[in-house]
PDB file of C-alpha atoms in Angstrom:
ATOM      1  CA  UNK W 172       0.000   0.000   0.000  1.00 88.00           C
ATOM      2  CA  UNK W 173       1.153   3.516  -0.897  1.00 94.00           C
ATOM      3  CA  UNK W 174       4.455   2.263  -2.323  1.00 95.00           C
ATOM      4  CA  UNK W 175       4.133   4.732  -5.202  1.00 95.00           C
ATOM      5  CA  UNK W 176       3.172   7.675  -3.002  1.00 97.00           C
ATOM      6  CA  UNK W 177       6.406   8.075  -1.030  1.00 98.00           C
ATOM      7  CA  UNK W 178      10.014   8.811  -1.906  1.00 97.00           C
ATOM      8  CA  UNK W 179      12.215   5.743  -1.466  1.00 96.00           C
ATOM      9  CA  UNK W 180      15.213   7.962  -0.594  1.00 95.00           C
ATOM     10  CA  UNK W 181      13.670  10.224   2.040  1.00 96.00           C
ATOM     11  CA  UNK W 182      10.238   8.854   2.955  1.00 96.00           C
ATOM     12  CA  UNK W 183       8.521  12.088   1.878  1.00 97.00           C
ATOM     13  CA  UNK W 184       5.084  11.935   0.244  1.00 98.00           C
ATOM     14  CA  UNK W 185       4.887  13.067  -3.363  1.00 98.00           C
ATOM     15  CA  UNK W 186       2.954  13.158  -6.618  1.00 98.00           C
ATOM     16  CA  UNK W 187       3.261  11.987 -10.210  1.00 98.00           C
ATOM     17  CA  UNK W 188       4.423  14.096 -13.117  1.00 98.00           C
ATOM     18  CA  UNK W 189       5.600  13.844 -16.720  1.00 98.00           C
ATOM     19  CA  UNK W 190       8.325  15.310 -18.891  1.00 98.00           C
ATOM     20  CA  UNK W 191       6.776  17.645 -21.470  1.00 97.00           C
ATOM     21  CA  UNK W 192       8.371  18.812 -24.707  1.00 97.00           C
ATOM     22  CA  UNK W 193       7.528  21.518 -27.226  1.00 96.00           C
ATOM     23  CA  UNK W 194       5.790  19.031 -29.538  1.00 96.00           C
ATOM     24  CA  UNK W 195       3.363  18.088 -26.740  1.00 96.00           C
ATOM     25  CA  UNK W 196       1.518  21.389 -27.267  1.00 96.00           C
ATOM     26  CA  UNK W 197      -0.575  19.571 -29.870  1.00 95.00           C
ATOM     27  CA  UNK W 198      -1.969  17.091 -27.303  1.00 95.00           C
ATOM     28  CA  UNK W 199      -5.618  17.716 -26.437  1.00 95.00           C
ATOM     29  CA  UNK W 200      -5.115  18.292 -22.702  1.00 93.00           C
ATOM     30  CA  UNK W 201      -2.517  20.999 -23.326  1.00 96.00           C
ATOM     31  CA  UNK W 202      -4.159  22.451 -26.419  1.00 95.00           C
ATOM     32  CA  UNK W 203      -7.368  23.172 -24.497  1.00 95.00           C
ATOM     33  CA  UNK W 204      -5.573  24.982 -21.674  1.00 95.00           C
ATOM     34  CA  UNK W 205      -3.319  26.912 -24.015  1.00 96.00           C
ATOM     35  CA  UNK W 206      -6.408  28.316 -25.750  1.00 95.00           C
ATOM     36  CA  UNK W 207      -7.784  29.739 -22.490  1.00 95.00           C
ATOM     37  CA  UNK W 208      -7.784  33.527 -22.309  1.00 96.00           C
ATOM     38  CA  UNK W 209      -6.213  34.726 -19.045  1.00 96.00           C
ATOM     39  CA  UNK W 210      -7.754  38.189 -19.412  1.00 96.00           C
ATOM     40  CA  UNK W 211     -11.201  36.630 -19.742  1.00 96.00           C
ATOM     41  CA  UNK W 212     -10.568  34.402 -16.723  1.00 95.00           C
ATOM     42  CA  UNK W 213      -9.534  37.462 -14.724  1.00 95.00           C
ATOM     43  CA  UNK W 214     -12.775  39.186 -15.662  1.00 95.00           C
ATOM     44  CA  UNK W 215     -14.736  36.154 -14.458  1.00 95.00           C
ATOM     45  CA  UNK W 216     -12.806  36.236 -11.178  1.00 94.00           C
ATOM     46  CA  UNK W 217     -13.607  39.918 -10.685  1.00 94.00           C
ATOM     47  CA  UNK W 218     -17.300  39.375 -11.443  1.00 94.00           C
ATOM     48  CA  UNK W 219     -17.460  36.494  -8.931  1.00 92.00           C
ATOM     49  CA  UNK W 220     -16.389  38.700  -6.024  1.00 87.00           C
ATOM     50  CA  UNK W 221     -19.590  37.932  -4.093  1.00 89.00           C
ATOM     51  CA  UNK W 222     -19.338  34.165  -4.541  1.00 94.00           C
ATOM     52  CA  UNK W 223     -16.354  32.909  -2.539  1.00 94.00           C
ATOM     53  CA  UNK W 224     -16.458  29.294  -3.757  1.00 95.00           C
ATOM     54  CA  UNK W 225     -16.745  30.259  -7.421  1.00 95.00           C
ATOM     55  CA  UNK W 226     -14.043  32.897  -7.100  1.00 95.00           C
ATOM     56  CA  UNK W 227     -11.603  30.460  -5.485  1.00 95.00           C
ATOM     57  CA  UNK W 228     -12.301  27.866  -8.191  1.00 96.00           C
ATOM     58  CA  UNK W 229     -11.675  30.432 -10.928  1.00 96.00           C
ATOM     59  CA  UNK W 230      -8.495  31.642  -9.217  1.00 96.00           C
ATOM     60  CA  UNK W 231      -7.176  28.079  -9.179  1.00 96.00           C
ATOM     61  CA  UNK W 232      -8.064  27.651 -12.838  1.00 96.00           C
ATOM     62  CA  UNK W 233      -6.293  30.914 -13.632  1.00 97.00           C
ATOM     63  CA  UNK W 234      -3.109  29.903 -11.796  1.00 97.00           C
ATOM     64  CA  UNK W 235      -2.963  26.475 -13.475  1.00 97.00           C
ATOM     65  CA  UNK W 236      -3.661  27.955 -16.910  1.00 97.00           C
ATOM     66  CA  UNK W 237      -0.942  30.560 -16.359  1.00 97.00           C
ATOM     67  CA  UNK W 238       1.511  27.862 -15.277  1.00 97.00           C
ATOM     68  CA  UNK W 239       0.804  25.767 -18.392  1.00 97.00           C
ATOM     69  CA  UNK W 240       1.294  28.781 -20.661  1.00 97.00           C
ATOM     70  CA  UNK W 241       4.585  29.618 -18.941  1.00 96.00           C
ATOM     71  CA  UNK W 242       5.877  26.063 -19.362  1.00 97.00           C
ATOM     72  CA  UNK W 243       5.155  26.055 -23.073  1.00 97.00           C
ATOM     73  CA  UNK W 244       6.563  29.570 -23.482  1.00 95.00           C
ATOM     74  CA  UNK W 245       9.788  28.228 -21.981  1.00 95.00           C
ATOM     75  CA  UNK W 246       9.629  25.123 -24.196  1.00 96.00           C
ATOM     76  CA  UNK W 247       9.249  27.315 -27.282  1.00 95.00           C
ATOM     77  CA  UNK W 248      12.392  29.152 -26.272  1.00 93.00           C
ATOM     78  CA  UNK W 249      14.180  25.829 -25.690  1.00 94.00           C
ATOM     79  CA  UNK W 250      13.059  24.588 -29.119  1.00 93.00           C
ATOM     80  CA  UNK W 251      15.015  27.455 -30.673  1.00 91.00           C
ATOM     81  CA  UNK W 252      18.190  26.586 -28.780  1.00 89.00           C
ATOM     82  CA  UNK W 253      20.908  24.072 -29.684  1.00 89.00           C
ATOM     83  CA  UNK W 254      19.237  21.516 -27.370  1.00 91.00           C
ATOM     84  CA  UNK W 255      15.769  21.712 -28.870  1.00 92.00           C
ATOM     85  CA  UNK W 256      14.498  18.420 -27.430  1.00 93.00           C
ATOM     86  CA  UNK W 257      14.976  19.174 -23.757  1.00 95.00           C
ATOM     87  CA  UNK W 258      11.864  18.853 -21.610  1.00 97.00           C
ATOM     88  CA  UNK W 259      10.263  20.460 -18.571  1.00 97.00           C
ATOM     89  CA  UNK W 260       8.215  18.920 -15.777  1.00 98.00           C
ATOM     90  CA  UNK W 261       4.423  19.093 -15.457  1.00 98.00           C
ATOM     91  CA  UNK W 262       2.037  17.393 -12.969  1.00 98.00           C
ATOM     92  CA  UNK W 263       0.203  14.408 -14.419  1.00 97.00           C
ATOM     93  CA  UNK W 264      -1.942  11.871 -12.506  1.00 95.00           C
ATOM     94  CA  UNK W 265      -0.335   8.460 -12.966  1.00 95.00           C
ATOM     95  CA  UNK W 266       2.602  10.032 -14.800  1.00 96.00           C
ATOM     96  CA  UNK W 267       5.924   8.210 -15.192  1.00 97.00           C
ATOM     97  CA  UNK W 268       7.871  10.505 -12.834  1.00 98.00           C
ATOM     98  CA  UNK W 269       7.713  10.812  -9.038  1.00 98.00           C
ATOM     99  CA  UNK W 270       8.249  14.223  -7.427  1.00 98.00           C
ATOM    100  CA  UNK W 271       8.561  14.893  -3.703  1.00 98.00           C
ATOM    101  CA  UNK W 272       5.923  17.296  -2.359  1.00 97.00           C
ATOM    102  CA  UNK W 273       8.650  19.628  -1.039  1.00 97.00           C
ATOM    103  CA  UNK W 274      12.256  20.192  -1.956  1.00 96.00           C
ATOM    104  CA  UNK W 275      14.370  17.885   0.207  1.00 95.00           C
ATOM    105  CA  UNK W 276      18.106  17.356   0.503  1.00 92.00           C
ATOM    106  CA  UNK W 277      19.488  14.103  -0.900  1.00 91.00           C
ATOM    107  CA  UNK W 278      20.475  11.830   2.035  1.00 90.00           C
ATOM    108  CA  UNK W 279      23.633  10.645   0.229  1.00 84.00           C
ATOM    109  CA  UNK W 280      24.539  13.021  -2.601  1.00 79.00           C
ATOM    110  CA  UNK W 281      27.113  11.886  -5.126  1.00 75.00           C
ATOM    111  CA  UNK W 282      30.490  13.532  -4.560  1.00 74.00           C
ATOM    112  CA  UNK W 283      30.871  14.325  -8.252  1.00 68.00           C
ATOM    113  CA  UNK W 284      27.426  15.891  -8.651  1.00 62.00           C
ATOM    114  CA  UNK W 285      27.737  19.443  -9.950  1.00 61.00           C
ATOM    115  CA  UNK W 286      25.844  21.351  -7.281  1.00 56.00           C
ATOM    116  CA  UNK W 287      27.199  24.661  -6.015  1.00 52.00           C
ATOM    117  CA  UNK W 288      25.136  24.858  -2.844  1.00 53.00           C
ATOM    118  CA  UNK W 289      23.235  21.667  -2.042  1.00 62.00           C
ATOM    119  CA  UNK W 290      22.032  18.497  -3.701  1.00 83.00           C
ATOM    120  CA  UNK W 291      18.277  17.917  -3.667  1.00 90.00           C
ATOM    121  CA  UNK W 292      16.362  14.767  -4.479  1.00 93.00           C
ATOM    122  CA  UNK W 293      15.519  14.982  -8.172  1.00 94.00           C
ATOM    123  CA  UNK W 294      12.378  13.671  -9.903  1.00 96.00           C
ATOM    124  CA  UNK W 295      12.731   9.921 -10.368  1.00 96.00           C
ATOM    125  CA  UNK W 296      11.136   7.194 -12.453  1.00 98.00           C
ATOM    126  CA  UNK W 297       7.950   6.341 -10.556  1.00 98.00           C
ATOM    127  CA  UNK W 298       7.942   2.554 -11.036  1.00 97.00           C
ATOM    128  CA  UNK W 299      11.569   2.235  -9.934  1.00 98.00           C
ATOM    129  CA  UNK W 300      10.790   4.366  -6.889  1.00 98.00           C
ATOM    130  CA  UNK W 301       7.831   2.124  -5.982  1.00 97.00           C
ATOM    131  CA  UNK W 302       9.914  -1.015  -6.518  1.00 98.00           C
ATOM    132  CA  UNK W 303      12.608   0.339  -4.186  1.00 97.00           C
ATOM    133  CA  UNK W 304       9.966   1.022  -1.518  1.00 97.00           C
ATOM    134  CA  UNK W 305       8.710  -2.558  -1.805  1.00 97.00           C
ATOM    135  CA  UNK W 306      12.247  -3.935  -1.550  1.00 97.00           C
ATOM    136  CA  UNK W 307      12.999  -1.856   1.544  1.00 97.00           C
ATOM    137  CA  UNK W 308       9.767  -2.942   3.208  1.00 96.00           C
ATOM    138  CA  UNK W 309      10.651  -6.586   2.634  1.00 96.00           C
ATOM    139  CA  UNK W 310      13.813  -6.315   4.733  1.00 96.00           C
ATOM    140  CA  UNK W 311      13.222  -3.328   7.046  1.00 95.00           C
ATOM    141  CA  UNK W 312      12.345  -3.734  10.720  1.00 94.00           C
ATOM    142  CA  UNK W 313       8.677  -2.900  11.454  1.00 92.00           C
ATOM    143  CA  UNK W 314       9.892   0.026  13.589  1.00 91.00           C
ATOM    144  CA  UNK W 315      11.366   1.761  10.525  1.00 94.00           C
ATOM    145  CA  UNK W 316       8.553   4.295  10.197  1.00 93.00           C
ATOM    146  CA  UNK W 317      10.221   6.142   7.311  1.00 92.00           C
ATOM    147  CA  UNK W 318       9.971   2.903   5.274  1.00 95.00           C
ATOM    148  CA  UNK W 319       6.705   1.486   6.640  1.00 95.00           C
ATOM    149  CA  UNK W 320       4.974   4.824   6.105  1.00 95.00           C
ATOM    150  CA  UNK W 321       1.406   3.899   6.987  1.00 95.00           C
ATOM    151  CA  UNK W 322       0.175   3.597  10.575  1.00 94.00           C
ATOM    152  CA  UNK W 323      -3.257   1.996  10.806  1.00 93.00           C
ATOM    153  CA  UNK W 324      -5.326   3.076  13.800  1.00 93.00           C
ATOM    154  CA  UNK W 325      -8.524   2.279  15.658  1.00 91.00           C
ATOM    155  CA  UNK W 326     -10.627   4.938  17.336  1.00 90.00           C
ATOM    156  CA  UNK W 327     -12.169   4.119  20.720  1.00 89.00           C
ATOM    157  CA  UNK W 328     -14.736   6.350  22.387  1.00 86.00           C
ATOM    158  CA  UNK W 329     -13.300   8.111  25.403  1.00 79.00           C
ATOM    159  CA  UNK W 330     -14.762   8.110  28.890  1.00 79.00           C
ATOM    160  CA  UNK W 331     -17.433  10.635  29.814  1.00 79.00           C
ATOM    161  CA  UNK W 332     -16.308  14.174  28.966  1.00 78.00           C
ATOM    162  CA  UNK W 333     -12.991  12.790  27.671  1.00 78.00           C
ATOM    163  CA  UNK W 334     -11.717  12.816  24.068  1.00 80.00           C
ATOM    164  CA  UNK W 335     -11.710   9.678  21.969  1.00 84.00           C
ATOM    165  CA  UNK W 336      -8.506   7.627  21.903  1.00 88.00           C
ATOM    166  CA  UNK W 337      -6.613   6.414  18.835  1.00 89.00           C
ATOM    167  CA  UNK W 338      -4.762   3.093  19.108  1.00 91.00           C
ATOM    168  CA  UNK W 339      -2.204   1.905  16.548  1.00 91.00           C
ATOM    169  CA  UNK W 340      -3.257  -1.367  14.862  1.00 89.00           C
ATOM    170  CA  UNK W 341       0.196  -2.658  13.928  1.00 90.00           C
ATOM    171  CA  UNK W 342       0.890  -6.023  15.607  1.00 89.00           C
ATOM    172  CA  UNK W 343       4.120  -6.560  13.676  1.00 89.00           C
ATOM    173  CA  UNK W 344       5.457  -3.381  15.237  1.00 89.00           C
ATOM    174  CA  UNK W 345       3.898  -3.244  18.685  1.00 88.00           C
ATOM    175  CA  UNK W 346       2.936  -6.864  19.335  1.00 85.00           C
ATOM    176  CA  UNK W 347      -0.115  -7.345  21.536  1.00 79.00           C
ATOM    177  CA  UNK W 348       0.312  -3.878  23.025  1.00 77.00           C
ATOM    178  CA  UNK W 349      -1.754  -1.045  21.595  1.00 80.00           C
ATOM    179  CA  UNK W 350       0.269   2.139  21.331  1.00 89.00           C
ATOM    180  CA  UNK W 351      -1.757   5.310  21.840  1.00 91.00           C
ATOM    181  CA  UNK W 352      -1.647   8.134  19.292  1.00 91.00           C
ATOM    182  CA  UNK W 353      -1.733  11.625  20.810  1.00 91.00           C
ATOM    183  CA  UNK W 354      -2.803  14.671  18.733  1.00 90.00           C
ATOM    184  CA  UNK W 355      -0.811  17.885  18.762  1.00 92.00           C
ATOM    185  CA  UNK W 356      -2.584  20.680  20.589  1.00 89.00           C
ATOM    186  CA  UNK W 357      -5.067  22.414  18.301  1.00 88.00           C
ATOM    187  CA  UNK W 358      -5.112  19.567  15.769  1.00 86.00           C
ATOM    188  CA  UNK W 359      -8.361  17.724  15.096  1.00 83.00           C
ATOM    189  CA  UNK W 360      -8.117  14.080  14.097  1.00 84.00           C
ATOM    190  CA  UNK W 361     -10.412  12.180  11.682  1.00 87.00           C
ATOM    191  CA  UNK W 362     -13.821  10.991  12.888  1.00 85.00           C
ATOM    192  CA  UNK W 363     -13.667   7.533  11.250  1.00 88.00           C
ATOM    193  CA  UNK W 364     -13.336   4.461  13.450  1.00 88.00           C
ATOM    194  CA  UNK W 365     -10.431   3.078  11.434  1.00 90.00           C
ATOM    195  CA  UNK W 366      -8.185   5.553   9.702  1.00 91.00           C
ATOM    196  CA  UNK W 367      -4.641   5.766   8.395  1.00 95.00           C
ATOM    197  CA  UNK W 368      -1.899   8.031   9.672  1.00 96.00           C
ATOM    198  CA  UNK W 369       1.395   8.502   7.867  1.00 97.00           C
ATOM    199  CA  UNK W 370       4.944   9.158   8.994  1.00 97.00           C
ATOM    200  CA  UNK W 371       5.625  12.753   7.954  1.00 97.00           C
ATOM    201  CA  UNK W 372       8.931  13.842   9.459  1.00 94.00           C
ATOM    202  CA  UNK W 373       9.441  16.445   6.704  1.00 95.00           C
ATOM    203  CA  UNK W 374       6.293  18.375   7.645  1.00 95.00           C
ATOM    204  CA  UNK W 375       4.249  18.108   4.460  1.00 97.00           C
ATOM    205  CA  UNK W 376       0.977  18.106   6.441  1.00 96.00           C
ATOM    206  CA  UNK W 377      -0.112  21.375   8.026  1.00 93.00           C
ATOM    207  CA  UNK W 378      -2.877  19.848  10.165  1.00 94.00           C
ATOM    208  CA  UNK W 379      -3.905  16.520  11.697  1.00 93.00           C
ATOM    209  CA  UNK W 380      -0.495  16.030  13.319  1.00 95.00           C
ATOM    210  CA  UNK W 381       0.036  13.487  16.088  1.00 94.00           C
ATOM    211  CA  UNK W 382       2.646  11.390  17.868  1.00 93.00           C
ATOM    212  CA  UNK W 383       2.867   8.017  19.510  1.00 93.00           C
ATOM    213  CA  UNK W 384       2.934   8.149  23.293  1.00 90.00           C
ATOM    214  CA  UNK W 385       6.468   6.719  23.080  1.00 85.00           C
ATOM    215  CA  UNK W 386       7.694   9.597  20.870  1.00 87.00           C
ATOM    216  CA  UNK W 387       9.374  12.702  22.252  1.00 85.00           C
ATOM    217  CA  UNK W 388       6.823  15.145  23.657  1.00 84.00           C
ATOM    218  CA  UNK W 389       8.050  17.905  21.350  1.00 85.00           C
ATOM    219  CA  UNK W 390       7.809  15.839  18.166  1.00 87.00           C
ATOM    220  CA  UNK W 391       4.652  15.103  16.190  1.00 94.00           C
ATOM    221  CA  UNK W 392       6.004  13.087  13.242  1.00 95.00           C
ATOM    222  CA  UNK W 393       2.704  11.522  12.139  1.00 96.00           C
ATOM    223  CA  UNK W 394      -0.172  13.125  10.273  1.00 96.00           C
ATOM    224  CA  UNK W 395      -3.667  12.072   9.277  1.00 95.00           C
ATOM    225  CA  UNK W 396      -4.463  11.041   5.720  1.00 95.00           C
ATOM    226  CA  UNK W 397      -6.304  14.297   4.946  1.00 95.00           C
ATOM    227  CA  UNK W 398      -3.443  16.286   6.460  1.00 95.00           C
ATOM    228  CA  UNK W 399      -0.875  14.630   4.190  1.00 97.00           C
ATOM    229  CA  UNK W 400      -2.799  14.171   0.961  1.00 97.00           C
ATOM    230  CA  UNK W 401      -4.561  17.537   0.776  1.00 96.00           C
ATOM    231  CA  UNK W 402      -1.370  19.482  -0.060  1.00 96.00           C
ATOM    232  CA  UNK W 403       0.191  16.602  -2.010  1.00 98.00           C
ATOM    233  CA  UNK W 404      -2.829  16.255  -4.326  1.00 97.00           C
ATOM    234  CA  UNK W 405      -3.435  20.002  -4.710  1.00 97.00           C
ATOM    235  CA  UNK W 406      -2.889  20.750  -8.419  1.00 97.00           C
ATOM    236  CA  UNK W 407      -1.870  24.352  -7.786  1.00 97.00           C
ATOM    237  CA  UNK W 408       0.741  23.236  -5.250  1.00 97.00           C
ATOM    238  CA  UNK W 409       1.984  20.604  -7.697  1.00 98.00           C
ATOM    239  CA  UNK W 410       2.409  23.198 -10.436  1.00 98.00           C
ATOM    240  CA  UNK W 411       4.338  25.484  -8.092  1.00 97.00           C
ATOM    241  CA  UNK W 412       6.650  22.605  -7.151  1.00 97.00           C
ATOM    242  CA  UNK W 413       7.249  21.730 -10.812  1.00 97.00           C
ATOM    243  CA  UNK W 414       7.824  25.410 -11.629  1.00 97.00           C
ATOM    244  CA  UNK W 415      10.626  25.553  -9.045  1.00 96.00           C
ATOM    245  CA  UNK W 416      12.279  22.486 -10.593  1.00 96.00           C
ATOM    246  CA  UNK W 417      11.878  23.957 -14.079  1.00 96.00           C
ATOM    247  CA  UNK W 418      13.437  27.253 -12.999  1.00 94.00           C
ATOM    248  CA  UNK W 419      16.499  25.353 -11.757  1.00 92.00           C
ATOM    249  CA  UNK W 420      16.737  23.482 -15.063  1.00 92.00           C
ATOM    250  CA  UNK W 421      16.490  26.648 -17.133  1.00 92.00           C
ATOM    251  CA  UNK W 422      19.154  28.296 -15.004  1.00 90.00           C
ATOM    252  CA  UNK W 423      21.455  25.287 -15.425  1.00 87.00           C
ATOM    253  CA  UNK W 424      20.869  25.390 -19.184  1.00 88.00           C
ATOM    254  CA  UNK W 425      21.689  29.130 -19.197  1.00 77.00           C
ATOM    255  CA  UNK W 426      18.164  29.903 -20.335  1.00 66.00           C
ATOM    256  CA  UNK W 427      17.252  32.674 -17.933  1.00 60.00           C
ATOM    257  CA  UNK W 428      13.836  31.870 -16.393  1.00 53.00           C
ATOM    258  CA  UNK W 429      13.483  35.540 -15.443  1.00 55.00           C
ATOM    259  CA  UNK W 430      13.921  36.651 -19.062  1.00 54.00           C
ATOM    260  CA  UNK W 431      10.353  36.826 -20.397  1.00 49.00           C
ATOM    261  CA  UNK W 432       9.564  33.520 -18.640  1.00 45.00           C
ATOM    262  CA  UNK W 433       8.775  34.214 -14.949  1.00 42.00           C
ATOM    263  CA  UNK W 434       7.661  30.596 -14.215  1.00 40.00           C
ATOM    264  CA  UNK W 435       6.138  31.875 -10.949  1.00 40.00           C
TER     265      UNK W 435
END
């Protein structure tokens, strides 16, 4: 479970993406977005000022459309360079590439890698990443939370005037004992009887954070499913993450991303 949703190098949750080239502008999914008029979308946003839900939906559509146009503007510029077949990254459900939700340092960077400041985990082939996760799980101790990412739980109703209690349902890890999961102050946990938590030491989740009673009192390394997957699956967030990677590529290729191609 979830072998394709986590980075095999760092344990961070992530999403799927694809390499896109200049010729891909003819594909239907890109062609439709490229035809969208940003000025018209902005007018619709302004006219929806009294409808919060509609305005937010239109603002998201505007940001994604703008991001797509910026990617293909950069690809057009690349197509006129001496390396015309280079590609840029774009979010794609089920795509062949895996991208970590946040930039994260490589745990063992190659000494000969040409990085002036730091070496980050790069997008990787998604199936190989999933296969590595499966291989690690086959040999890792059940306590290796950054490899066995999921923590299944059971919710038990608390005593009168007391909050409900979450117990971890992982016999391979805890044996017959039932470890208690404690929420961070101000964090609400899911209402379902049986729900999944995930090890999230890199802080992808902004809510639903919790810790095992055996963890340090200052650390809340677990997060609820909604807490983790809401930002990971957010298309706007995915586009921003890909834009940051693309900016680094353009800079490395000496194609200035700030020159007519803001990629913001």
